[in-house]
Amino acid sequence: MMRNAVEALDRLAGGLGTAVLALATVACWVIVGTASLFWIGLPLLPSVMAMTRVVADKERVRLGRWGEQALSPYETSIEDLTWQDAVRAARRDPATWRDLRWLCLHATSGLVLGLLGIAFPVMAVRDLSFPLWYGLLPETETTSTMYLPVDSWTGIAGTALIGLVWALLSLTIGPGMARLQALPGRRLLPPHPSVDLSHRIAQLTATRAGALQAHAAELRRIERSLHDGAQNRLVAVVVLVAAAKRALERDPATAGPVLDRAQEAAETALTELRGVVRGILPPILQDRGLAGSLAALASDCPVPCKVSVGELGALPLSVETTAYFTVAEALTNVAKHSGATHARVALHRRGDTLRVEIEDDGHGGAAERDGSGLTGIRRRVAAHDGVLTLDSPAGGPTRIEVELPCVS
């Protein structure tokens, strides 16, 4: 029961966050709708509709953590349309009307349920611990949460009893409140049965296939590195140690050089094993974080490189790893093929999206070919449902932009 109550509190808190966003979006609709009566707010309609989609998508992602993922029914952006085209598109799109219905319900009932779900455990802790700190209150504070007088031990004990009631409510009705809060989203946010999701399904199938292909290629690379490098070195160590053992039996003076060679082979094997480990998950990423590891990459790059990192917040480790290898592969290409004299790396986060930009002033003409580093980058990015954009005209500059969703 305790585990269900903690999970329900987590869900109610997350629902409260999206409910606040929904309430703000409803307020924007009221303002823009009122202004549109006088033709002033019409140009803002696409922005408000896009805001509605963003908030609804956040709720889809949140609900996906606790059950079946609700796919977004939208394939195209509405922000770049004129207000006439935006209104026309929304009028024909059932998903927009379903989002608006959810927005109104979640901004009211979802907000109330979220506030109650947070308030119950807070009041339980307050009232249960009241006998421990009531003496610190000023004399004017003589009532409890339920306005029970606390000027005697009876009132103090009653306050603690009320706290027990709040705790029982959190344990018993908290999960039901979480399900009730999610109910409008479960019913309204999934795509309407009439919506054709074949394109989205095909896109997800392609990205998953690319992720599996990238994973298989990574396994082959690790296997080759171990087989051709560290394994051969370790075999040499075994052979040299055996030779040294025989030399000790016959002529101990000749065993020293053989052991020196065995030690060198072991050190080389250890270095190669460390290289393989760095290729899987760089230790510097764990030790110094994404910003520090990128600074180290830039300092090791033969081409002068400037790194700027904004406020990233907490990122999933898989996203940090993908961003690290994206920059590492891009800087390797810059050093080998671009002929650049300067490079720039920039990272910043906007909402739940991490944006990575790599730019150099080389001769341009970069293209994706089978086996190229850019193909590997695209596969890594596609595995996270990310987007890679390459702009490399002849004569330069070359610019790579990567967008990675940060939702874990």
XYZ file of N, CA, C and O in Angstrom, residues 7-201:
780
model
N 3.815 6.071 -5.369
C 3.687 6.187 -6.820
C 2.553 7.131 -7.190
O 2.671 7.939 -8.119
N 1.436 7.046 -6.456
C 0.314 7.947 -6.723
C 0.704 9.391 -6.457
O 0.310 10.301 -7.213
N 1.478 9.641 -5.402
C 1.939 11.001 -5.113
C 2.816 11.526 -6.241
O 2.690 12.688 -6.658
N 3.689 10.665 -6.764
C 4.526 11.059 -7.897
C 3.679 11.412 -9.105
O 3.900 12.419 -9.791
N 2.665 10.595 -9.373
C 1.797 10.852 -10.533
C 0.968 12.116 -10.342
O 0.787 12.904 -11.274
N 0.462 12.319 -9.139
C -0.337 13.516 -8.876
C 0.520 14.778 -8.969
O 0.070 15.813 -9.477
N 1.765 14.691 -8.489
C 2.654 15.848 -8.589
C 2.972 16.168 -10.044
O 2.981 17.329 -10.457
N 3.250 15.116 -10.847
C 3.482 15.343 -12.272
C 2.250 15.898 -12.963
O 2.347 16.790 -13.815
N 1.076 15.375 -12.598
C -0.165 15.896 -13.173
C -0.427 17.337 -12.767
O -0.987 18.120 -13.540
N -0.015 17.691 -11.539
C -0.165 19.079 -11.110
C 0.686 20.008 -11.976
O 0.250 21.113 -12.327
N 1.889 19.548 -12.345
C 2.745 20.369 -13.201
C 2.111 20.625 -14.556
O 2.064 21.776 -15.028
N 1.604 19.585 -15.202
C 0.958 19.796 -16.501
C -0.369 20.540 -16.353
O -0.793 21.246 -17.272
N -1.031 20.394 -15.199
C -2.269 21.140 -14.977
C -2.002 22.638 -14.882
O -2.783 23.454 -15.379
N -0.896 23.006 -14.241
C -0.532 24.428 -14.187
C -0.257 24.955 -15.594
O -0.684 26.061 -15.958
N 0.459 24.158 -16.402
C 0.696 24.563 -17.794
C -0.618 24.666 -18.562
O -0.796 25.587 -19.378
N -1.519 23.718 -18.322
C -2.818 23.767 -18.996
C -3.601 25.005 -18.592
O -4.244 25.653 -19.431
N -3.557 25.347 -17.293
C -4.263 26.547 -16.828
C -3.688 27.796 -17.482
O -4.444 28.696 -17.902
N -2.360 27.872 -17.586
C -1.739 29.025 -18.252
C -2.141 29.085 -19.720
O -2.376 30.175 -20.272
N -2.226 27.916 -20.371
C -2.623 27.891 -21.780
C -4.076 28.313 -21.949
O -4.423 29.021 -22.904
N -4.945 27.875 -21.025
C -6.345 28.315 -21.068
C -6.424 29.826 -20.923
O -7.207 30.497 -21.622
N -5.614 30.395 -20.020
C -5.597 31.847 -19.865
C -5.159 32.531 -21.158
O -5.721 33.570 -21.556
N -4.159 31.947 -21.840
C -3.728 32.513 -23.127
C -4.849 32.438 -24.155
O -5.046 33.377 -24.946
N -5.595 31.334 -24.157
C -6.722 31.217 -25.077
C -7.773 32.296 -24.800
O -8.337 32.884 -25.738
N -8.042 32.527 -23.514
C -9.038 33.555 -23.169
C -8.574 34.924 -23.646
O -9.343 35.693 -24.248
N -7.302 35.235 -23.413
C -6.789 36.552 -23.809
C -6.784 36.699 -25.322
O -7.270 37.707 -25.878
N -6.225 35.697 -26.007
C -6.143 35.783 -27.467
C -7.539 35.721 -28.087
O -7.826 36.431 -29.062
N -8.413 34.872 -27.524
C -9.767 34.804 -28.053
C -10.505 36.120 -27.914
O -11.215 36.553 -28.837
N -10.349 36.772 -26.764
C -10.993 38.077 -26.576
C -10.416 39.108 -27.537
O -11.154 39.897 -28.154
N -9.072 39.094 -27.679
C -8.449 40.045 -28.603
C -8.831 39.756 -30.046
O -8.875 40.686 -30.881
N -9.109 38.497 -30.372
C -9.472 38.157 -31.749
C -10.834 38.724 -32.138
O -11.122 38.894 -33.336
N -11.694 38.994 -31.154
C -12.978 39.624 -31.466
C -12.791 40.991 -32.100
O -13.659 41.473 -32.851
N -11.644 41.603 -31.798
C -11.328 42.914 -32.375
C -10.210 42.801 -33.421
O -9.565 43.802 -33.744
N -9.960 41.556 -33.924
C -8.980 41.264 -34.968
C -7.533 41.459 -34.510
O -6.602 41.313 -35.298
N -7.325 41.780 -33.228
C -5.959 42.022 -32.768
C -5.241 40.713 -32.486
O -4.047 40.572 -32.760
N -5.948 39.739 -31.954
C -5.304 38.493 -31.532
C -5.223 37.422 -32.592
O -4.637 36.364 -32.344
N -5.788 37.677 -33.798
C -5.777 36.635 -34.827
C -4.375 36.166 -35.208
O -4.152 34.962 -35.379
N -3.388 37.061 -35.356
C -2.031 36.565 -35.700
C -1.419 35.667 -34.624
O -0.458 34.940 -34.899
N -1.938 35.718 -33.387
C -1.382 34.907 -32.299
C -2.013 33.524 -32.198
O -1.548 32.696 -31.413
N -3.058 33.269 -32.992
C -3.740 31.981 -32.904
C -2.820 30.795 -33.184
O -2.855 29.794 -32.454
N -1.950 30.833 -34.226
C -1.060 29.680 -34.434
C -0.143 29.401 -33.239
O 0.104 28.242 -32.903
N 0.331 30.478 -32.596
C 1.215 30.279 -31.443
C 0.484 29.626 -30.280
O 1.021 28.739 -29.600
N -0.756 30.055 -30.028
C -1.525 29.474 -28.927
C -1.892 28.025 -29.235
O -1.876 27.160 -28.354
N -2.207 27.757 -30.497
C -2.514 26.369 -30.880
C -1.269 25.493 -30.740
O -1.355 24.339 -30.297
N -0.107 26.030 -31.112
C 1.137 25.275 -30.932
C 1.423 25.044 -29.454
O 1.896 23.967 -29.059
N 1.131 26.044 -28.606
C 1.309 25.890 -27.166
C 0.417 24.771 -26.631
O 0.837 23.970 -25.785
N -0.799 24.703 -27.136
C -1.719 23.635 -26.723
C -1.158 22.267 -27.071
O -1.210 21.325 -26.274
N -0.585 22.160 -28.280
C 0.005 20.890 -28.685
C 1.174 20.507 -27.781
O 1.326 19.347 -27.408
N 2.006 21.485 -27.442
C 3.174 21.203 -26.601
C 2.743 20.693 -25.233
O 3.272 19.701 -24.714
N 1.747 21.361 -24.618
C 1.281 20.946 -23.297
C 0.636 19.562 -23.372
O 0.872 18.703 -22.505
N -0.150 19.325 -24.425
C -0.777 18.007 -24.577
C 0.274 16.922 -24.786
O 0.147 15.812 -24.254
N 1.315 17.231 -25.549
C 2.379 16.244 -25.763
C 3.129 15.941 -24.463
O 3.562 14.809 -24.231
N 3.318 16.966 -23.618
C 3.953 16.722 -22.316
C 3.104 15.763 -21.479
O 3.638 14.880 -20.788
N 1.786 15.921 -21.540
C 0.920 15.009 -20.801
C 0.961 13.615 -21.405
O 0.916 12.613 -20.678
N 1.069 13.522 -22.726
C 1.188 12.207 -23.361
C 2.446 11.492 -22.883
O 2.428 10.295 -22.594
N 3.549 12.241 -22.816
C 4.800 11.650 -22.339
C 4.667 11.227 -20.881
O 5.118 10.152 -20.470
N 4.023 12.080 -20.063
C 3.861 11.757 -18.639
C 3.017 10.509 -18.463
O 3.360 9.614 -17.674
N 1.922 10.410 -19.193
C 1.069 9.236 -19.075
C 1.786 7.990 -19.583
O 1.512 6.883 -19.108
N 2.685 8.174 -20.540
C 3.429 7.034 -21.052
C 4.331 6.407 -20.019
O 4.700 5.232 -20.132
N 4.739 7.170 -18.991
C 5.564 6.608 -17.917
C 4.779 5.637 -17.058
O 5.362 4.762 -16.401
N 3.456 5.762 -17.042
C 2.624 4.942 -16.141
C 1.700 4.005 -16.907
O 0.760 3.469 -16.345
N 1.948 3.822 -18.174
C 1.082 2.929 -18.939
C 1.446 2.985 -20.405
O 2.559 3.340 -20.789
N 0.502 2.641 -21.240
C 0.741 2.612 -22.678
C 1.006 4.018 -23.202
O 0.290 4.968 -22.887
N 2.057 4.147 -24.024
C 2.436 5.437 -24.580
C 1.374 5.921 -25.560
O 0.944 5.179 -26.441
N 0.932 7.174 -25.394
C -0.022 7.787 -26.316
C 0.764 8.528 -27.389
O 1.470 9.489 -27.104
N 0.682 8.051 -28.633
C 1.409 8.692 -29.725
C 0.786 10.036 -30.055
O -0.434 10.213 -29.986
N 1.626 10.976 -30.428
C 1.121 12.276 -30.862
C 0.520 12.139 -32.256
O 1.157 11.562 -33.153
N -0.684 12.649 -32.478
C -1.297 12.513 -33.799
C -0.807 13.548 -34.801
O -1.215 13.538 -35.964
N 0.072 14.466 -34.370
C 0.500 15.555 -35.232
C 1.789 15.204 -35.946
O 2.729 14.699 -35.346
N 1.825 15.491 -37.243
C 3.018 15.242 -38.044
C 3.653 16.534 -38.547
O 4.819 16.539 -38.921
N 2.914 17.605 -38.580
C 3.427 18.869 -39.111
C 3.272 19.961 -38.066
O 2.390 19.906 -37.205
N 4.145 20.965 -38.155
C 4.083 22.098 -37.241
C 3.043 23.090 -37.732
O 2.787 23.227 -38.929
N 2.465 23.811 -36.768
C 1.438 24.782 -37.115
C 1.918 26.215 -36.908
O 1.253 27.179 -37.298
N 3.124 26.373 -36.314
C 3.590 27.706 -35.948
C 3.890 28.574 -37.158
O 3.760 29.790 -37.111
N 4.341 27.932 -38.262
C 4.754 28.708 -39.428
C 3.601 29.046 -40.364
O 3.813 29.700 -41.390
N 2.390 28.596 -40.050
C 1.247 28.870 -40.899
C 0.668 30.247 -40.596
O 0.854 30.802 -39.519
N -0.035 30.805 -41.566
C -0.803 32.016 -41.304
C -1.988 31.659 -40.421
O -2.364 30.481 -40.303
N -2.570 32.680 -39.793
C -3.652 32.358 -38.870
C -4.848 31.770 -39.611
O -5.575 30.930 -39.084
N -5.054 32.183 -40.860
C -6.172 31.605 -41.629
C -5.950 30.120 -41.876
O -6.841 29.291 -41.665
N -4.699 29.773 -42.308
C -4.410 28.366 -42.564
C -4.421 27.550 -41.273
O -4.840 26.385 -41.266
N -3.944 28.150 -40.174
C -3.925 27.446 -38.899
C -5.339 27.133 -38.423
O -5.627 26.012 -37.976
N -6.215 28.097 -38.507
C -7.606 27.881 -38.093
C -8.269 26.854 -39.000
O -9.009 25.962 -38.543
N -7.989 26.936 -40.305
C -8.574 25.987 -41.252
C -8.091 24.567 -40.972
O -8.877 23.614 -40.994
N -6.799 24.429 -40.689
C -6.255 23.101 -40.407
C -6.797 22.542 -39.105
O -7.114 21.354 -39.005
N -6.907 23.405 -38.086
C -7.409 22.948 -36.795
C -8.882 22.568 -36.868
O -9.332 21.638 -36.200
N -9.626 23.272 -37.690
C -11.058 22.985 -37.790
C -11.306 21.612 -38.396
O -12.276 20.934 -38.061
N -10.385 21.176 -39.268
C -10.546 19.864 -39.896
C -9.884 18.749 -39.101
O -10.022 17.580 -39.447
N -9.148 19.107 -38.059
C -8.363 18.121 -37.314
C -9.076 17.765 -36.013
O -9.178 18.596 -35.108
N -9.564 16.530 -35.867
C -10.255 16.164 -34.613
C -9.329 16.171 -33.407
O -9.780 16.369 -32.280
N -8.027 15.966 -33.625
C -7.097 15.925 -32.495
C -7.020 17.277 -31.792
O -6.856 17.341 -30.572
N -7.140 18.365 -32.543
C -7.083 19.698 -31.926
C -8.251 19.900 -30.973
O -8.085 20.411 -29.855
N -9.445 19.491 -31.408
C -10.620 19.659 -30.550
C -10.537 18.750 -29.333
O -10.960 19.139 -28.236
N -9.976 17.565 -29.489
C -9.800 16.674 -28.342
C -8.785 17.263 -27.367
O -8.964 17.183 -26.145
N -7.727 17.873 -27.898
C -6.740 18.523 -27.028
C -7.360 19.676 -26.252
O -7.058 19.886 -25.068
N -8.217 20.452 -26.904
C -8.850 21.586 -26.225
C -9.789 21.107 -25.122
O -9.854 21.715 -24.047
N -10.515 20.033 -25.374
C -11.388 19.483 -24.330
C -10.555 18.994 -23.149
O -10.896 19.244 -21.983
N -9.459 18.290 -23.451
C -8.588 17.841 -22.359
C -8.006 19.031 -21.613
O -7.901 18.995 -20.383
N -7.626 20.079 -22.340
C -7.013 21.249 -21.715
C -7.938 21.840 -20.661
O -7.510 22.152 -19.540
N -9.216 22.004 -20.992
C -10.167 22.587 -20.041
C -10.384 21.667 -18.835
O -10.442 22.137 -17.684
N -10.496 20.351 -19.086
C -10.724 19.425 -17.980
C -9.503 19.348 -17.066
O -9.635 19.372 -15.830
N -8.322 19.269 -17.657
C -7.114 19.101 -16.847
C -6.776 20.378 -16.091
O -6.211 20.321 -14.990
N -7.101 21.530 -16.675
C -6.815 22.793 -15.994
C -7.714 23.013 -14.786
O -7.408 23.872 -13.941
N -8.803 22.266 -14.683
C -9.730 22.418 -13.548
C -9.650 21.195 -12.627
O -9.062 21.262 -11.536
N -10.172 20.074 -13.086
C -10.197 18.891 -12.221
C -8.780 18.374 -11.960
O -8.464 17.966 -10.832
N -7.926 18.368 -12.977
C -6.552 17.903 -12.773
C -5.798 18.772 -11.790
O -5.006 18.268 -10.984
N -6.048 20.080 -11.843
C -5.386 20.996 -10.914
C -5.859 20.758 -9.483
O -5.048 20.691 -8.544
N -7.170 20.601 -9.310
C -7.724 20.388 -7.964
C -7.223 19.065 -7.382
O -6.790 18.993 -6.224
N -7.258 18.000 -8.188
C -6.805 16.697 -7.703
C -5.315 16.720 -7.380
O -4.866 16.111 -6.397
N -4.535 17.417 -8.201
C -3.111 17.514 -7.920
C -2.828 18.265 -6.633
O -1.967 17.859 -5.836
N -3.543 19.355 -6.408
C -3.354 20.121 -5.174
C -3.753 19.305 -3.950
O -3.050 19.308 -2.926
N -4.873 18.580 -4.058
C -5.290 17.743 -2.932
C -4.297 16.610 -2.686
O -3.982 16.279 -1.544
N -3.816 16.008 -3.786
C -2.866 14.920 -3.642
C -1.582 15.354 -2.961
O -0.977 14.582 -2.207
N -1.144 16.594 -3.199
C 0.042 17.120 -2.522
C -0.299 17.559 -1.096
O 0.502 17.394 -0.163
N -1.494 18.107 -0.916
C -1.853 18.660 0.390
C -2.020 17.579 1.451
O -1.639 17.786 2.611
N -2.586 16.427 1.083
C -2.829 15.379 2.083
C -1.551 14.946 2.803
O -1.497 14.960 4.042
N -0.497 14.542 2.104
C 0.718 14.143 2.838
C 1.388 15.304 3.566
O 1.978 15.108 4.639
N 1.298 16.508 2.998
C 1.904 17.659 3.679
C 1.189 17.918 5.004
O 1.823 18.123 6.050
N -0.154 17.901 4.976
C -0.897 18.118 6.213
C -0.723 16.960 7.188
O -0.736 17.156 8.409
N -0.529 15.737 6.642
C -0.291 14.598 7.526
C 1.019 14.777 8.291
O 1.071 14.569 9.515
N 2.063 15.174 7.590
C 3.352 15.393 8.261
C 3.234 16.539 9.257
O 3.753 16.463 10.389
N 2.534 17.589 8.861
C 2.396 18.751 9.753
C 1.684 18.377 11.042
O 2.153 18.679 12.153
N 0.539 17.712 10.928
C -0.269 17.445 12.113
C 0.295 16.302 12.961
O 0.199 16.331 14.193
N 0.881 15.292 12.320
C 1.460 14.199 13.102
C 2.668 14.663 13.916
O 2.928 14.157 15.013
N 3.419 15.599 13.363
C 4.595 16.101 14.087
C 4.255 17.302 14.973
O 5.147 17.856 15.628
N 2.986 17.704 15.006
C 2.603 18.898 15.748
C 2.998 18.840 17.231
O 3.473 19.840 17.785
N 2.833 17.700 17.919
C 3.226 17.679 19.342
C 4.707 17.971 19.577
O 5.091 18.339 20.692
N 5.536 17.836 18.558
C 6.969 18.041 18.724
C 7.369 19.509 18.679
O 8.395 19.877 19.245
N 6.564 20.327 17.982
C 7.007 21.712 17.787
C 5.934 22.763 18.097
O 6.146 23.947 17.843
N 4.807 22.319 18.657
C 3.743 23.298 18.902
C 4.198 24.372 19.890
O 3.719 25.511 19.871
N 5.131 24.012 20.782
C 5.579 24.983 21.778
C 6.335 26.146 21.181
O 6.504 27.183 21.839
N 6.781 26.028 19.941
C 7.509 27.117 19.298
C 6.582 28.146 18.669
O 7.037 29.209 18.234
N 5.272 27.824 18.613
C 4.329 28.745 17.996
C 4.028 29.922 18.923
O 4.048 29.782 20.155
N 3.720 31.098 18.352
C 3.279 32.219 19.204
C 1.928 31.904 19.839
O 1.178 31.045 19.374
N 1.623 32.611 20.890
C 0.386 32.328 21.629
C -0.859 32.579 20.798
O -1.913 32.025 21.065
N -0.747 33.418 19.767
C -1.925 33.697 18.931
C -2.290 32.526 18.042
O -3.417 32.428 17.566
N -1.326 31.648 17.780
C -1.590 30.479 16.940
C -2.123 29.362 17.827
O -1.359 28.548 18.356
N -3.418 29.294 17.965
C -4.013 28.343 18.913
C -4.943 27.349 18.239
O -5.724 26.686 18.893
N -4.900 27.242 16.911
C -5.767 26.289 16.218
C -4.929 25.422 15.295
O -3.841 25.801 14.865
N -5.466 24.231 14.969
C -4.780 23.289 14.095
C -5.289 23.463 12.667
O -5.983 24.433 12.345
N -4.960 22.481 11.809
C -5.394 22.535 10.412
C -6.905 22.631 10.295
O -7.430 23.383 9.477
N -7.635 21.879 11.105
C -9.105 21.875 11.077
C -9.681 22.832 12.122
O -10.817 22.650 12.557
N -8.914 23.850 12.491
C -9.350 24.873 13.455
C -9.719 24.259 14.805
O -10.623 24.725 15.504
N -9.010 23.180 15.168
C -9.206 22.564 16.473
C -8.360 23.317 17.501
O -7.171 23.523 17.290
N -8.939 23.766 18.596
C -8.138 24.484 19.603
C -7.008 23.605 20.135
O -7.205 22.424 20.414
N -5.840 24.184 20.280
C -4.682 23.415 20.742
C -4.094 24.042 22.004
O -2.893 24.050 22.198
N -4.955 24.559 22.862
C -4.475 25.157 24.105
C -4.412 24.143 25.241
O -4.193 24.499 26.392
N -4.613 22.844 24.905
C -4.516 21.788 25.922
C -3.997 20.520 25.254
O -3.920 20.425 24.021
N -3.649 19.537 26.105
C -3.156 18.286 25.558
C -4.227 17.549 24.760
O -3.920 16.780 23.844
N -5.481 17.789 25.076
C -6.558 17.162 24.293
C -6.542 17.663 22.859
O -6.666 16.892 21.897
N -6.397 18.975 22.708
C -6.337 19.538 21.366
C -5.098 19.083 20.609
O -5.142 18.832 19.394
N -3.982 18.968 21.309
C -2.743 18.522 20.661
C -2.883 17.076 20.184
O -2.504 16.730 19.063
N -3.456 16.222 21.042
C -3.671 14.826 20.652
C -4.668 14.740 19.498
O -4.511 13.915 18.575
N -5.693 15.610 19.519
C -6.652 15.628 18.416
C -6.000 16.033 17.111
O -6.333 15.509 16.039
N -5.067 16.983 17.189
C -4.353 17.398 15.981
C -3.550 16.242 15.405
O -3.531 16.015 14.188
N -2.855 15.492 16.274
C -2.104 14.334 15.798
C -3.037 13.287 15.196
O -2.692 12.627 14.202
N -4.240 13.146 15.785
C -5.213 12.201 15.239
C -5.685 12.639 13.860
O -5.856 11.823 12.953
N -5.872 13.955 13.686
C -6.245 14.471 12.365
C -5.134 14.186 11.355
O -5.397 13.848 10.190
N -3.880 14.328 11.793
C -2.771 14.001 10.906
C -2.799 12.550 10.470
O -2.475 12.229 9.315
N -3.213 11.669 11.392
C -3.342 10.263 11.029
C -4.430 10.064 9.978
O -4.290 9.246 9.064
N -5.496 10.850 10.073
C -6.565 10.776 9.068
C -6.042 11.203 7.701
O -6.316 10.563 6.675
N -5.263 12.312 7.675
C -4.683 12.752 6.389
C -3.799 11.657 5.804
O -3.806 11.413 4.590
N -3.002 10.997 6.664
C -2.117 9.936 6.180
C -2.922 8.765 5.615
O -2.567 8.207 4.564
N -4.013 8.411 6.300
C -4.856 7.320 5.805
C -5.506 7.682 4.481
O -5.637 6.842 3.583
N -5.919 8.954 4.341
C -6.494 9.386 3.071
C -5.466 9.294 1.952
O -5.783 8.882 0.825
N -4.232 9.685 2.236
C -3.182 9.591 1.215
C -2.954 8.150 0.797
O -2.751 7.859 -0.386
N -2.987 7.234 1.776
C -2.727 5.841 1.469
C -3.890 5.174 0.737
O -3.672 4.303 -0.120
N -5.113 5.565 1.064
C -6.284 4.849 0.529
C -6.827 5.458 -0.759
O -7.035 4.743 -1.741
N -7.029 6.769 -0.786
C -7.661 7.362 -1.972
C -6.660 8.021 -2.906
O -7.046 8.475 -3.988
N -5.383 8.075 -2.506
C -4.376 8.682 -3.385
C -4.283 8.000 -4.742
O -4.315 8.674 -5.789
N -4.144 6.656 -4.800
C -4.090 5.998 -6.112
C -5.330 6.244 -6.964
O -5.231 6.437 -8.176
N -6.521 6.253 -6.330
C -7.737 6.538 -7.084
C -7.752 7.951 -7.634
O -8.208 8.196 -8.765
N -7.249 8.919 -6.857
C -7.162 10.299 -7.340
C -6.205 10.397 -8.523
O -6.467 11.140 -9.482
N -5.094 9.654 -8.474
C -4.152 9.679 -9.585
C -4.796 9.126 -10.852
O -4.619 9.675 -11.946
N -5.539 8.026 -10.714
C -6.219 7.468 -11.890
C -7.276 8.423 -12.418
O -7.444 8.574 -13.635
N -8.004 9.078 -11.511
C -9.033 10.026 -11.935
C -8.411 11.235 -12.626
O -8.958 11.741 -13.611
N -7.257 11.683 -12.127
C -6.584 12.813 -12.753
C -6.129 12.477 -14.175
O -6.157 13.323 -15.077
N -5.685 11.230 -14.378
C -5.191 10.820 -15.696
C -6.299 10.423 -16.653
O -6.045 10.275 -17.855
N -7.533 10.261 -16.166
C -8.615 9.745 -17.003
C -8.896 10.605 -18.233
O -9.015 10.063 -19.346
N -9.013 11.949 -18.112
C -9.254 12.739 -19.333
C -8.151 12.572 -20.370
O -8.426 12.479 -21.574
N -6.904 12.518 -19.921
C -5.805 12.325 -20.868
C -5.848 10.962 -21.523
O -5.575 10.821 -22.717
N -6.178 9.929 -20.754
C -6.258 8.580 -21.313
C -7.332 8.492 -22.399
O -7.192 7.745 -23.366
N -8.405 9.243 -22.222
C -9.517 9.140 -23.167
C -9.403 10.107 -24.347
O -9.839 9.773 -25.454
N -8.827 11.272 -24.121
C -8.856 12.313 -25.150
C -7.539 12.485 -25.896
O -7.547 12.941 -27.047
N -6.415 12.180 -25.277
C -5.133 12.477 -25.914
C -4.659 11.424 -26.907
O -3.899 11.762 -27.819
N -5.003 10.140 -26.776
C -4.624 9.213 -27.842
C -5.265 9.608 -29.164
O -6.318 10.257 -29.187
N -4.655 9.254 -30.281
C -5.214 9.631 -31.584
C -6.606 9.056 -31.790
O -6.926 7.959 -31.323
N -7.430 9.811 -32.464
C -8.769 9.357 -32.814
C -8.663 8.149 -33.744
O -7.730 8.059 -34.550
N -9.582 7.174 -33.636
C -9.506 6.002 -34.518
C -9.478 6.345 -36.003
O -8.981 5.561 -36.809
N -10.000 7.533 -36.353
C -10.025 7.904 -37.766
C -8.685 8.440 -38.264
O -8.484 8.631 -39.457
N -7.740 8.690 -37.336
C -6.452 9.254 -37.724
C -5.547 8.148 -38.258
O -5.409 7.088 -37.648
N -4.925 8.397 -39.406
C -4.017 7.442 -40.015
C -2.625 7.625 -39.414
O -1.979 8.651 -39.624
N -2.201 6.634 -38.649
C -0.891 6.699 -38.005
C 0.150 5.847 -38.721
O 1.208 5.562 -38.162
N -0.143 5.441 -39.951
C 0.792 4.556 -40.645
C 2.146 5.219 -40.858
O 3.194 4.576 -40.758
N 2.128 6.544 -41.134
C 3.398 7.241 -41.353
C 4.230 7.264 -40.078
O 5.446 7.014 -40.104
N 3.574 7.569 -38.941
C 4.290 7.619 -37.671
C 4.809 6.229 -37.289
O 5.940 6.081 -36.813
N 3.997 5.187 -37.521
C 4.433 3.831 -37.212
C 5.619 3.445 -38.087
O 6.590 2.841 -37.615
